[in-house]
């Protein structure tokens, strides 16, 4: 898959760039850009060597009302929570300060996917999600995991699991308001789902996140739908 090939980035140093802005935080790295007049605002670096920090990153929206969008970066092989547990880091878009760290459990590979998902609980602040498909060759169950967190206080809103070896949480994204209930919904891709793959959309604004729709792909078409 094209998206997977784009993700093959090892120990990436994320550089946030803009034109004509002042610098502060970590001293900027020496980077080369095709666009003229680019200035590095700040850089953020991996917590541990080889944890695949920067494998996936996403903007979230303005969490703290300072007018700048925050962002999240995954490190799916970080071992702070156990072997291949994974981590994700939420940073201030204004100054690069670390705002929150989400840590997986052993073999989750949390941080393989990250996304701003809109205001899932309608508290006026954008929320975010972190996914981990799990290690395919690890002992069962490897169900995959998606954690949805409040942008307001970083508390866990939902902690979701798929089925064994489905790679649930391989990809996540905002889905908009799928069912017209005015809450932001989430779309999750378990691409293997017993060979055929699947896309699951989940409703926000409910005590337990509920699947709204599930779209399987016929076996004759492709094997990694989602």
mmCIF file with all atom_site columns, C-alpha atoms in Angstrom:
data_model
loop_
_atom_site.group_PDB
_atom_site.id
_atom_site.type_symbol
_atom_site.label_atom_id
_atom_site.label_alt_id
_atom_site.label_comp_id
_atom_site.label_asym_id
_atom_site.label_entity_id
_atom_site.label_seq_id
_atom_site.pdbx_PDB_ins_code
_atom_site.Cartn_x
_atom_site.Cartn_y
_atom_site.Cartn_z
_atom_site.occupancy
_atom_site.B_iso_or_equiv
_atom_site.pdbx_formal_charge
_atom_site.auth_seq_id
_atom_site.auth_comp_id
_atom_site.auth_asym_id
_atom_site.auth_atom_id
_atom_site.pdbx_PDB_model_num
ATOM 1   C CA . UNK A 1 1   ? 0.000   0.000   0.000  1.00 0.00 ? 1   UNK A CA 1
ATOM 2   C CA . UNK A 1 2   ? 1.227   3.498   -0.815 1.00 0.00 ? 2   UNK A CA 1
ATOM 3   C CA . UNK A 1 3   ? 0.385   4.789   2.641  1.00 0.00 ? 3   UNK A CA 1
ATOM 4   C CA . UNK A 1 4   ? 2.380   2.022   4.274  1.00 0.00 ? 4   UNK A CA 1
ATOM 5   C CA . UNK A 1 5   ? 5.379   2.737   2.051  1.00 0.00 ? 5   UNK A CA 1
ATOM 6   C CA . UNK A 1 6   ? 5.287   6.386   3.100  1.00 0.00 ? 6   UNK A CA 1
ATOM 7   C CA . UNK A 1 7   ? 5.501   5.245   6.716  1.00 0.00 ? 7   UNK A CA 1
ATOM 8   C CA . UNK A 1 8   ? 8.878   3.561   6.384  1.00 0.00 ? 8   UNK A CA 1
ATOM 9   C CA . UNK A 1 9   ? 10.709  6.238   8.357  1.00 0.00 ? 9   UNK A CA 1
ATOM 10  C CA . UNK A 1 10  ? 13.253  5.346   11.041 1.00 0.00 ? 10  UNK A CA 1
ATOM 11  C CA . UNK A 1 11  ? 13.919  7.592   14.048 1.00 0.00 ? 11  UNK A CA 1
ATOM 12  C CA . UNK A 1 12  ? 12.537  10.604  12.238 1.00 0.00 ? 12  UNK A CA 1
ATOM 13  C CA . UNK A 1 13  ? 13.242  14.083  13.570 1.00 0.00 ? 13  UNK A CA 1
ATOM 14  C CA . UNK A 1 14  ? 10.049  16.028  12.960 1.00 0.00 ? 14  UNK A CA 1
ATOM 15  C CA . UNK A 1 15  ? 10.657  19.580  11.824 1.00 0.00 ? 15  UNK A CA 1
ATOM 16  C CA . UNK A 1 16  ? 7.859   22.115  12.034 1.00 0.00 ? 16  UNK A CA 1
ATOM 17  C CA . UNK A 1 17  ? 8.429   24.834  9.515  1.00 0.00 ? 17  UNK A CA 1
ATOM 18  C CA . UNK A 1 18  ? 7.020   28.235  8.755  1.00 0.00 ? 18  UNK A CA 1
ATOM 19  C CA . UNK A 1 19  ? 8.133   31.467  7.176  1.00 0.00 ? 19  UNK A CA 1
ATOM 20  C CA . UNK A 1 20  ? 9.267   34.525  9.098  1.00 0.00 ? 20  UNK A CA 1
ATOM 21  C CA . UNK A 1 21  ? 8.740   33.191  12.627 1.00 0.00 ? 21  UNK A CA 1
ATOM 22  C CA . UNK A 1 22  ? 11.051  33.311  15.622 1.00 0.00 ? 22  UNK A CA 1
ATOM 23  C CA . UNK A 1 23  ? 12.679  30.206  17.063 1.00 0.00 ? 23  UNK A CA 1
ATOM 24  C CA . UNK A 1 24  ? 12.790  28.813  20.548 1.00 0.00 ? 24  UNK A CA 1
ATOM 25  C CA . UNK A 1 25  ? 12.853  25.382  22.229 1.00 0.00 ? 25  UNK A CA 1
ATOM 26  C CA . UNK A 1 26  ? 15.371  22.789  21.013 1.00 0.00 ? 26  UNK A CA 1
ATOM 27  C CA . UNK A 1 27  ? 17.982  24.257  18.638 1.00 0.00 ? 27  UNK A CA 1
ATOM 28  C CA . UNK A 1 28  ? 16.892  23.529  15.058 1.00 0.00 ? 28  UNK A CA 1
ATOM 29  C CA . UNK A 1 29  ? 18.487  20.769  13.033 1.00 0.00 ? 29  UNK A CA 1
ATOM 30  C CA . UNK A 1 30  ? 20.297  21.487  9.814  1.00 0.00 ? 30  UNK A CA 1
ATOM 31  C CA . UNK A 1 31  ? 17.671  20.646  7.234  1.00 0.00 ? 31  UNK A CA 1
ATOM 32  C CA . UNK A 1 32  ? 17.400  21.205  3.516  1.00 0.00 ? 32  UNK A CA 1
ATOM 33  C CA . UNK A 1 33  ? 14.108  22.384  2.003  1.00 0.00 ? 33  UNK A CA 1
ATOM 34  C CA . UNK A 1 34  ? 13.090  22.824  -1.610 1.00 0.00 ? 34  UNK A CA 1
ATOM 35  C CA . UNK A 1 35  ? 10.936  25.850  -0.801 1.00 0.00 ? 35  UNK A CA 1
ATOM 36  C CA . UNK A 1 36  ? 12.803  29.161  -0.456 1.00 0.00 ? 36  UNK A CA 1
ATOM 37  C CA . UNK A 1 37  ? 12.635  31.209  2.743  1.00 0.00 ? 37  UNK A CA 1
ATOM 38  C CA . UNK A 1 38  ? 11.770  28.340  5.083  1.00 0.00 ? 38  UNK A CA 1
ATOM 39  C CA . UNK A 1 39  ? 12.627  28.718  8.752  1.00 0.00 ? 39  UNK A CA 1
ATOM 40  C CA . UNK A 1 40  ? 12.643  25.902  11.299 1.00 0.00 ? 40  UNK A CA 1
ATOM 41  C CA . UNK A 1 41  ? 10.484  26.845  14.286 1.00 0.00 ? 41  UNK A CA 1
ATOM 42  C CA . UNK A 1 42  ? 11.641  24.051  16.569 1.00 0.00 ? 42  UNK A CA 1
ATOM 43  C CA . UNK A 1 43  ? 12.449  20.374  16.521 1.00 0.00 ? 43  UNK A CA 1
ATOM 44  C CA . UNK A 1 44  ? 11.309  17.484  18.705 1.00 0.00 ? 44  UNK A CA 1
ATOM 45  C CA . UNK A 1 45  ? 13.329  14.338  19.131 1.00 0.00 ? 45  UNK A CA 1
ATOM 46  C CA . UNK A 1 46  ? 12.889  10.673  19.982 1.00 0.00 ? 46  UNK A CA 1
ATOM 47  C CA . UNK A 1 47  ? 12.852  9.559   23.593 1.00 0.00 ? 47  UNK A CA 1
ATOM 48  C CA . UNK A 1 48  ? 14.643  6.293   22.791 1.00 0.00 ? 48  UNK A CA 1
ATOM 49  C CA . UNK A 1 49  ? 16.794  5.187   19.880 1.00 0.00 ? 49  UNK A CA 1
ATOM 50  C CA . UNK A 1 50  ? 15.062  2.838   17.455 1.00 0.00 ? 50  UNK A CA 1
ATOM 51  C CA . UNK A 1 51  ? 11.520  3.473   18.736 1.00 0.00 ? 51  UNK A CA 1
ATOM 52  C CA . UNK A 1 52  ? 10.346  4.715   15.297 1.00 0.00 ? 52  UNK A CA 1
ATOM 53  C CA . UNK A 1 53  ? 9.492   8.160   16.620 1.00 0.00 ? 53  UNK A CA 1
ATOM 54  C CA . UNK A 1 54  ? 7.944   10.114  13.764 1.00 0.00 ? 54  UNK A CA 1
ATOM 55  C CA . UNK A 1 55  ? 6.584   7.055   11.977 1.00 0.00 ? 55  UNK A CA 1
ATOM 56  C CA . UNK A 1 56  ? 3.228   8.822   11.970 1.00 0.00 ? 56  UNK A CA 1
ATOM 57  C CA . UNK A 1 57  ? 2.221   12.367  12.927 1.00 0.00 ? 57  UNK A CA 1
ATOM 58  C CA . UNK A 1 58  ? -0.966  14.412  12.771 1.00 0.00 ? 58  UNK A CA 1
ATOM 59  C CA . UNK A 1 59  ? -2.345  17.796  13.698 1.00 0.00 ? 59  UNK A CA 1
ATOM 60  C CA . UNK A 1 60  ? -5.046  17.753  16.370 1.00 0.00 ? 60  UNK A CA 1
ATOM 61  C CA . UNK A 1 61  ? -6.461  21.253  16.564 1.00 0.00 ? 61  UNK A CA 1
ATOM 62  C CA . UNK A 1 62  ? -6.123  23.963  19.198 1.00 0.00 ? 62  UNK A CA 1
ATOM 63  C CA . UNK A 1 63  ? -6.409  22.241  22.593 1.00 0.00 ? 63  UNK A CA 1
ATOM 64  C CA . UNK A 1 64  ? -5.371  25.066  24.897 1.00 0.00 ? 64  UNK A CA 1
ATOM 65  C CA . UNK A 1 65  ? -6.922  28.097  23.214 1.00 0.00 ? 65  UNK A CA 1
ATOM 66  C CA . UNK A 1 66  ? -3.654  29.790  22.265 1.00 0.00 ? 66  UNK A CA 1
ATOM 67  C CA . UNK A 1 67  ? -4.568  29.980  18.592 1.00 0.00 ? 67  UNK A CA 1
ATOM 68  C CA . UNK A 1 68  ? -2.090  27.319  17.447 1.00 0.00 ? 68  UNK A CA 1
ATOM 69  C CA . UNK A 1 69  ? -2.936  23.739  16.515 1.00 0.00 ? 69  UNK A CA 1
ATOM 70  C CA . UNK A 1 70  ? -1.328  21.039  18.638 1.00 0.00 ? 70  UNK A CA 1
ATOM 71  C CA . UNK A 1 71  ? 0.137   17.906  17.053 1.00 0.00 ? 71  UNK A CA 1
ATOM 72  C CA . UNK A 1 72  ? 0.750   14.265  17.926 1.00 0.00 ? 72  UNK A CA 1
ATOM 73  C CA . UNK A 1 73  ? 3.650   11.971  17.006 1.00 0.00 ? 73  UNK A CA 1
ATOM 74  C CA . UNK A 1 74  ? 3.773   8.179   17.306 1.00 0.00 ? 74  UNK A CA 1
ATOM 75  C CA . UNK A 1 75  ? 6.691   5.938   18.303 1.00 0.00 ? 75  UNK A CA 1
ATOM 76  C CA . UNK A 1 76  ? 5.205   2.489   17.921 1.00 0.00 ? 76  UNK A CA 1
ATOM 77  C CA . UNK A 1 77  ? 8.246   0.490   19.046 1.00 0.00 ? 77  UNK A CA 1
ATOM 78  C CA . UNK A 1 78  ? 8.849   2.426   22.251 1.00 0.00 ? 78  UNK A CA 1
ATOM 79  C CA . UNK A 1 79  ? 9.313   -0.067  25.095 1.00 0.00 ? 79  UNK A CA 1
ATOM 80  C CA . UNK A 1 80  ? 8.366   2.090   28.095 1.00 0.00 ? 80  UNK A CA 1
ATOM 81  C CA . UNK A 1 81  ? 5.186   0.041   28.642 1.00 0.00 ? 81  UNK A CA 1
ATOM 82  C CA . UNK A 1 82  ? 6.752   -3.303  27.681 1.00 0.00 ? 82  UNK A CA 1
ATOM 83  C CA . UNK A 1 83  ? 8.232   -4.811  24.538 1.00 0.00 ? 83  UNK A CA 1
ATOM 84  C CA . UNK A 1 84  ? 6.725   -3.145  21.431 1.00 0.00 ? 84  UNK A CA 1
ATOM 85  C CA . UNK A 1 85  ? 4.226   -1.294  23.630 1.00 0.00 ? 85  UNK A CA 1
ATOM 86  C CA . UNK A 1 86  ? 4.504   1.955   21.721 1.00 0.00 ? 86  UNK A CA 1
ATOM 87  C CA . UNK A 1 87  ? 3.957   5.546   22.707 1.00 0.00 ? 87  UNK A CA 1
ATOM 88  C CA . UNK A 1 88  ? 2.473   8.753   21.323 1.00 0.00 ? 88  UNK A CA 1
ATOM 89  C CA . UNK A 1 89  ? 3.405   12.301  22.238 1.00 0.00 ? 89  UNK A CA 1
ATOM 90  C CA . UNK A 1 90  ? 1.200   15.394  22.136 1.00 0.00 ? 90  UNK A CA 1
ATOM 91  C CA . UNK A 1 91  ? 3.006   18.704  21.641 1.00 0.00 ? 91  UNK A CA 1
ATOM 92  C CA . UNK A 1 92  ? 2.048   22.358  21.752 1.00 0.00 ? 92  UNK A CA 1
ATOM 93  C CA . UNK A 1 93  ? 1.927   23.886  18.308 1.00 0.00 ? 93  UNK A CA 1
ATOM 94  C CA . UNK A 1 94  ? 2.870   27.249  19.784 1.00 0.00 ? 94  UNK A CA 1
ATOM 95  C CA . UNK A 1 95  ? 6.220   26.342  21.337 1.00 0.00 ? 95  UNK A CA 1
ATOM 96  C CA . UNK A 1 96  ? 6.774   22.574  21.031 1.00 0.00 ? 96  UNK A CA 1
ATOM 97  C CA . UNK A 1 97  ? 6.186   21.831  24.724 1.00 0.00 ? 97  UNK A CA 1
ATOM 98  C CA . UNK A 1 98  ? 5.261   18.236  25.533 1.00 0.00 ? 98  UNK A CA 1
ATOM 99  C CA . UNK A 1 99  ? 1.628   18.208  26.710 1.00 0.00 ? 99  UNK A CA 1
ATOM 100 C CA . UNK A 1 100 ? 0.861   14.512  27.104 1.00 0.00 ? 100 UNK A CA 1
ATOM 101 C CA . UNK A 1 101 ? 2.287   11.032  26.585 1.00 0.00 ? 101 UNK A CA 1
ATOM 102 C CA . UNK A 1 102 ? 0.123   8.004   25.788 1.00 0.00 ? 102 UNK A CA 1
ATOM 103 C CA . UNK A 1 103 ? 1.791   4.659   26.563 1.00 0.00 ? 103 UNK A CA 1
ATOM 104 C CA . UNK A 1 104 ? 0.669   1.259   25.311 1.00 0.00 ? 104 UNK A CA 1
ATOM 105 C CA . UNK A 1 105 ? 0.981   -2.178  26.862 1.00 0.00 ? 105 UNK A CA 1
ATOM 106 C CA . UNK A 1 106 ? 3.299   -4.937  25.677 1.00 0.00 ? 106 UNK A CA 1
ATOM 107 C CA . UNK A 1 107 ? 2.872   -5.749  21.962 1.00 0.00 ? 107 UNK A CA 1
ATOM 108 C CA . UNK A 1 108 ? 0.252   -3.017  21.350 1.00 0.00 ? 108 UNK A CA 1
ATOM 109 C CA . UNK A 1 109 ? 2.531   -1.042  19.012 1.00 0.00 ? 109 UNK A CA 1
ATOM 110 C CA . UNK A 1 110 ? 0.502   2.003   20.038 1.00 0.00 ? 110 UNK A CA 1
ATOM 111 C CA . UNK A 1 111 ? 1.429   5.030   17.956 1.00 0.00 ? 111 UNK A CA 1
ATOM 112 C CA . UNK A 1 112 ? 1.443   3.118   14.678 1.00 0.00 ? 112 UNK A CA 1
ATOM 113 C CA . UNK A 1 113 ? -1.445  5.432   13.783 1.00 0.00 ? 113 UNK A CA 1
ATOM 114 C CA . UNK A 1 114 ? -2.377  8.814   15.268 1.00 0.00 ? 114 UNK A CA 1
ATOM 115 C CA . UNK A 1 115 ? -5.084  11.310  14.342 1.00 0.00 ? 115 UNK A CA 1
ATOM 116 C CA . UNK A 1 116 ? -6.986  14.365  15.399 1.00 0.00 ? 116 UNK A CA 1
ATOM 117 C CA . UNK A 1 117 ? -10.598 13.153  15.351 1.00 0.00 ? 117 UNK A CA 1
ATOM 118 C CA . UNK A 1 118 ? -12.638 16.266  16.027 1.00 0.00 ? 118 UNK A CA 1
ATOM 119 C CA . UNK A 1 119 ? -14.754 17.006  19.089 1.00 0.00 ? 119 UNK A CA 1
ATOM 120 C CA . UNK A 1 120 ? -15.951 13.493  19.942 1.00 0.00 ? 120 UNK A CA 1
ATOM 121 C CA . UNK A 1 121 ? -17.549 14.410  23.284 1.00 0.00 ? 121 UNK A CA 1
ATOM 122 C CA . UNK A 1 122 ? -18.789 17.911  22.349 1.00 0.00 ? 122 UNK A CA 1
ATOM 123 C CA . UNK A 1 123 ? -17.003 19.761  25.106 1.00 0.00 ? 123 UNK A CA 1
ATOM 124 C CA . UNK A 1 124 ? -15.740 22.415  22.705 1.00 0.00 ? 124 UNK A CA 1
ATOM 125 C CA . UNK A 1 125 ? -12.187 21.050  22.445 1.00 0.00 ? 125 UNK A CA 1
ATOM 126 C CA . UNK A 1 126 ? -10.859 18.764  19.673 1.00 0.00 ? 126 UNK A CA 1
ATOM 127 C CA . UNK A 1 127 ? -10.008 15.211  20.708 1.00 0.00 ? 127 UNK A CA 1
ATOM 128 C CA . UNK A 1 128 ? -7.419  12.765  19.366 1.00 0.00 ? 128 UNK A CA 1
ATOM 129 C CA . UNK A 1 129 ? -6.846  9.039   18.914 1.00 0.00 ? 129 UNK A CA 1
ATOM 130 C CA . UNK A 1 130 ? -3.881  6.664   18.980 1.00 0.00 ? 130 UNK A CA 1
ATOM 131 C CA . UNK A 1 131 ? -3.917  3.249   17.297 1.00 0.00 ? 131 UNK A CA 1
ATOM 132 C CA . UNK A 1 132 ? -1.779  0.148   17.522 1.00 0.00 ? 132 UNK A CA 1
ATOM 133 C CA . UNK A 1 133 ? -2.378  -2.943  15.353 1.00 0.00 ? 133 UNK A CA 1
ATOM 134 C CA . UNK A 1 134 ? -0.419  -5.255  17.649 1.00 0.00 ? 134 UNK A CA 1
ATOM 135 C CA . UNK A 1 135 ? 2.364   -7.623  16.640 1.00 0.00 ? 135 UNK A CA 1
ATOM 136 C CA . UNK A 1 136 ? 1.072   -10.143 14.142 1.00 0.00 ? 136 UNK A CA 1
ATOM 137 C CA . UNK A 1 137 ? 3.415   -12.894 15.300 1.00 0.00 ? 137 UNK A CA 1
ATOM 138 C CA . UNK A 1 138 ? 3.020   -12.277 19.049 1.00 0.00 ? 138 UNK A CA 1
ATOM 139 C CA . UNK A 1 139 ? 1.095   -14.669 21.316 1.00 0.00 ? 139 UNK A CA 1
ATOM 140 C CA . UNK A 1 140 ? -2.710  -14.410 21.147 1.00 0.00 ? 140 UNK A CA 1
ATOM 141 C CA . UNK A 1 141 ? -4.701  -12.366 21.601 1.00 0.00 ? 141 UNK A CA 1
ATOM 142 C CA . UNK A 1 142 ? -3.331  -9.619  19.371 1.00 0.00 ? 142 UNK A CA 1
ATOM 143 C CA . UNK A 1 143 ? -6.564  -7.708  18.823 1.00 0.00 ? 143 UNK A CA 1
ATOM 144 C CA . UNK A 1 144 ? -5.234  -4.290  17.969 1.00 0.00 ? 144 UNK A CA 1
ATOM 145 C CA . UNK A 1 145 ? -6.125  -1.224  20.004 1.00 0.00 ? 145 UNK A CA 1
ATOM 146 C CA . UNK A 1 146 ? -7.439  2.311   19.521 1.00 0.00 ? 146 UNK A CA 1
ATOM 147 C CA . UNK A 1 147 ? -7.448  4.793   22.397 1.00 0.00 ? 147 UNK A CA 1
ATOM 148 C CA . UNK A 1 148 ? -9.525  7.975   22.044 1.00 0.00 ? 148 UNK A CA 1
ATOM 149 C CA . UNK A 1 149 ? -8.512  10.787  24.376 1.00 0.00 ? 149 UNK A CA 1
ATOM 150 C CA . UNK A 1 150 ? -9.994  14.085  25.458 1.00 0.00 ? 150 UNK A CA 1
ATOM 151 C CA . UNK A 1 151 ? -8.186  17.097  24.090 1.00 0.00 ? 151 UNK A CA 1
ATOM 152 C CA . UNK A 1 152 ? -9.349  19.090  27.103 1.00 0.00 ? 152 UNK A CA 1
ATOM 153 C CA . UNK A 1 153 ? -7.726  17.047  29.885 1.00 0.00 ? 153 UNK A CA 1
ATOM 154 C CA . UNK A 1 154 ? -6.133  14.071  28.059 1.00 0.00 ? 154 UNK A CA 1
ATOM 155 C CA . UNK A 1 155 ? -8.334  11.566  29.871 1.00 0.00 ? 155 UNK A CA 1
ATOM 156 C CA . UNK A 1 156 ? -9.249  8.336   28.045 1.00 0.00 ? 156 UNK A CA 1
ATOM 157 C CA . UNK A 1 157 ? -12.702 8.584   26.459 1.00 0.00 ? 157 UNK A CA 1
ATOM 158 C CA . UNK A 1 158 ? -12.714 5.162   24.775 1.00 0.00 ? 158 UNK A CA 1
ATOM 159 C CA . UNK A 1 159 ? -10.339 2.202   24.690 1.00 0.00 ? 159 UNK A CA 1
ATOM 160 C CA . UNK A 1 160 ? -11.281 -0.079  21.786 1.00 0.00 ? 160 UNK A CA 1
ATOM 161 C CA . UNK A 1 161 ? -10.106 -3.498  20.623 1.00 0.00 ? 161 UNK A CA 1
ATOM 162 C CA . UNK A 1 162 ? -10.606 -5.504  17.440 1.00 0.00 ? 162 UNK A CA 1
ATOM 163 C CA . UNK A 1 163 ? -10.305 -9.227  16.818 1.00 0.00 ? 163 UNK A CA 1
ATOM 164 C CA . UNK A 1 164 ? -7.186  -11.380 16.864 1.00 0.00 ? 164 UNK A CA 1
ATOM 165 C CA . UNK A 1 165 ? -4.735  -10.596 14.044 1.00 0.00 ? 165 UNK A CA 1
ATOM 166 C CA . UNK A 1 166 ? -7.101  -8.166  12.302 1.00 0.00 ? 166 UNK A CA 1
ATOM 167 C CA . UNK A 1 167 ? -4.615  -5.276  12.648 1.00 0.00 ? 167 UNK A CA 1
ATOM 168 C CA . UNK A 1 168 ? -7.401  -3.176  14.157 1.00 0.00 ? 168 UNK A CA 1
ATOM 169 C CA . UNK A 1 169 ? -5.920  0.294   14.675 1.00 0.00 ? 169 UNK A CA 1
ATOM 170 C CA . UNK A 1 170 ? -3.589  0.077   11.673 1.00 0.00 ? 170 UNK A CA 1
ATOM 171 C CA . UNK A 1 171 ? -5.166  3.326   10.476 1.00 0.00 ? 171 UNK A CA 1
ATOM 172 C CA . UNK A 1 172 ? -7.520  5.837   12.095 1.00 0.00 ? 172 UNK A CA 1
ATOM 173 C CA . UNK A 1 173 ? -9.025  9.123   11.011 1.00 0.00 ? 173 UNK A CA 1
ATOM 174 C CA . UNK A 1 174 ? -11.762 11.623  11.643 1.00 0.00 ? 174 UNK A CA 1
ATOM 175 C CA . UNK A 1 175 ? -14.993 10.657  9.889  1.00 0.00 ? 175 UNK A CA 1
ATOM 176 C CA . UNK A 1 176 ? -17.066 13.778  10.439 1.00 0.00 ? 176 UNK A CA 1
ATOM 177 C CA . UNK A 1 177 ? -20.651 13.368  11.621 1.00 0.00 ? 177 UNK A CA 1
ATOM 178 C CA . UNK A 1 178 ? -21.644 10.096  9.950  1.00 0.00 ? 178 UNK A CA 1
ATOM 179 C CA . UNK A 1 179 ? -25.017 9.586   11.641 1.00 0.00 ? 179 UNK A CA 1
ATOM 180 C CA . UNK A 1 180 ? -26.223 13.174  11.997 1.00 0.00 ? 180 UNK A CA 1
ATOM 181 C CA . UNK A 1 181 ? -26.173 13.261  15.814 1.00 0.00 ? 181 UNK A CA 1
ATOM 182 C CA . UNK A 1 182 ? -23.862 16.335  15.803 1.00 0.00 ? 182 UNK A CA 1
ATOM 183 C CA . UNK A 1 183 ? -20.979 14.395  17.391 1.00 0.00 ? 183 UNK A CA 1
ATOM 184 C CA . UNK A 1 184 ? -17.695 13.756  15.578 1.00 0.00 ? 184 UNK A CA 1
ATOM 185 C CA . UNK A 1 185 ? -17.268 10.126  14.520 1.00 0.00 ? 185 UNK A CA 1
ATOM 186 C CA . UNK A 1 186 ? -14.130 8.060   13.906 1.00 0.00 ? 186 UNK A CA 1
ATOM 187 C CA . UNK A 1 187 ? -13.110 5.677   11.149 1.00 0.00 ? 187 UNK A CA 1
ATOM 188 C CA . UNK A 1 188 ? -10.793 2.738   11.908 1.00 0.00 ? 188 UNK A CA 1
ATOM 189 C CA . UNK A 1 189 ? -9.114  0.376   9.446  1.00 0.00 ? 189 UNK A CA 1
ATOM 190 C CA . UNK A 1 190 ? -8.383  -3.246  10.385 1.00 0.00 ? 190 UNK A CA 1
ATOM 191 C CA . UNK A 1 191 ? -6.831  -4.145  6.990  1.00 0.00 ? 191 UNK A CA 1
ATOM 192 C CA . UNK A 1 192 ? -6.343  -7.857  7.535  1.00 0.00 ? 192 UNK A CA 1
ATOM 193 C CA . UNK A 1 193 ? -9.661  -8.830  9.189  1.00 0.00 ? 193 UNK A CA 1
ATOM 194 C CA . UNK A 1 194 ? -9.264  -12.459 8.155  1.00 0.00 ? 194 UNK A CA 1
ATOM 195 C CA . UNK A 1 195 ? -7.786  -11.652 4.722  1.00 0.00 ? 195 UNK A CA 1
ATOM 196 C CA . UNK A 1 196 ? -10.525 -9.420  3.276  1.00 0.00 ? 196 UNK A CA 1
ATOM 197 C CA . UNK A 1 197 ? -10.006 -6.286  5.348  1.00 0.00 ? 197 UNK A CA 1
ATOM 198 C CA . UNK A 1 198 ? -12.579 -3.932  6.755  1.00 0.00 ? 198 UNK A CA 1
ATOM 199 C CA . UNK A 1 199 ? -13.363 -0.319  7.564  1.00 0.00 ? 199 UNK A CA 1
ATOM 200 C CA . UNK A 1 200 ? -15.305 0.415   10.757 1.00 0.00 ? 200 UNK A CA 1
ATOM 201 C CA . UNK A 1 201 ? -16.888 3.779   11.546 1.00 0.00 ? 201 UNK A CA 1
ATOM 202 C CA . UNK A 1 202 ? -17.636 4.476   15.219 1.00 0.00 ? 202 UNK A CA 1
ATOM 203 C CA . UNK A 1 203 ? -20.035 6.974   16.744 1.00 0.00 ? 203 UNK A CA 1
ATOM 204 C CA . UNK A 1 204 ? -18.795 9.646   19.115 1.00 0.00 ? 204 UNK A CA 1
ATOM 205 C CA . UNK A 1 205 ? -20.864 11.067  21.953 1.00 0.00 ? 205 UNK A CA 1
ATOM 206 C CA . UNK A 1 206 ? -21.916 7.718   23.427 1.00 0.00 ? 206 UNK A CA 1
ATOM 207 C CA . UNK A 1 207 ? -21.028 6.170   26.818 1.00 0.00 ? 207 UNK A CA 1
ATOM 208 C CA . UNK A 1 208 ? -19.501 3.278   24.868 1.00 0.00 ? 208 UNK A CA 1
ATOM 209 C CA . UNK A 1 209 ? -18.205 3.935   21.376 1.00 0.00 ? 209 UNK A CA 1
ATOM 210 C CA . UNK A 1 210 ? -20.463 1.980   19.018 1.00 0.00 ? 210 UNK A CA 1
ATOM 211 C CA . UNK A 1 211 ? -19.790 0.721   15.520 1.00 0.00 ? 211 UNK A CA 1
ATOM 212 C CA . UNK A 1 212 ? -22.002 2.587   13.044 1.00 0.00 ? 212 UNK A CA 1
ATOM 213 C CA . UNK A 1 213 ? -20.973 0.774   9.914  1.00 0.00 ? 213 UNK A CA 1
ATOM 214 C CA . UNK A 1 214 ? -18.634 -1.963  8.794  1.00 0.00 ? 214 UNK A CA 1
ATOM 215 C CA . UNK A 1 215 ? -17.531 -2.203  5.186  1.00 0.00 ? 215 UNK A CA 1
ATOM 216 C CA . UNK A 1 216 ? -15.882 -5.503  4.239  1.00 0.00 ? 216 UNK A CA 1
ATOM 217 C CA . UNK A 1 217 ? -14.161 -5.988  0.907  1.00 0.00 ? 217 UNK A CA 1
ATOM 218 C CA . UNK A 1 218 ? -14.829 -9.070  -1.187 1.00 0.00 ? 218 UNK A CA 1
ATOM 219 C CA . UNK A 1 219 ? -12.001 -11.577 -1.129 1.00 0.00 ? 219 UNK A CA 1
ATOM 220 C CA . UNK A 1 220 ? -11.703 -11.368 -4.902 1.00 0.00 ? 220 UNK A CA 1
ATOM 221 C CA . UNK A 1 221 ? -10.745 -7.686  -4.782 1.00 0.00 ? 221 UNK A CA 1
ATOM 222 C CA . UNK A 1 222 ? -7.857  -7.063  -2.372 1.00 0.00 ? 222 UNK A CA 1
ATOM 223 C CA . UNK A 1 223 ? -6.436  -8.405  0.845  1.00 0.00 ? 223 UNK A CA 1
ATOM 224 C CA . UNK A 1 224 ? -5.659  -5.263  2.838  1.00 0.00 ? 224 UNK A CA 1
ATOM 225 C CA . UNK A 1 225 ? -8.758  -3.096  2.585  1.00 0.00 ? 225 UNK A CA 1
ATOM 226 C CA . UNK A 1 226 ? -8.730  -0.542  5.404  1.00 0.00 ? 226 UNK A CA 1
#
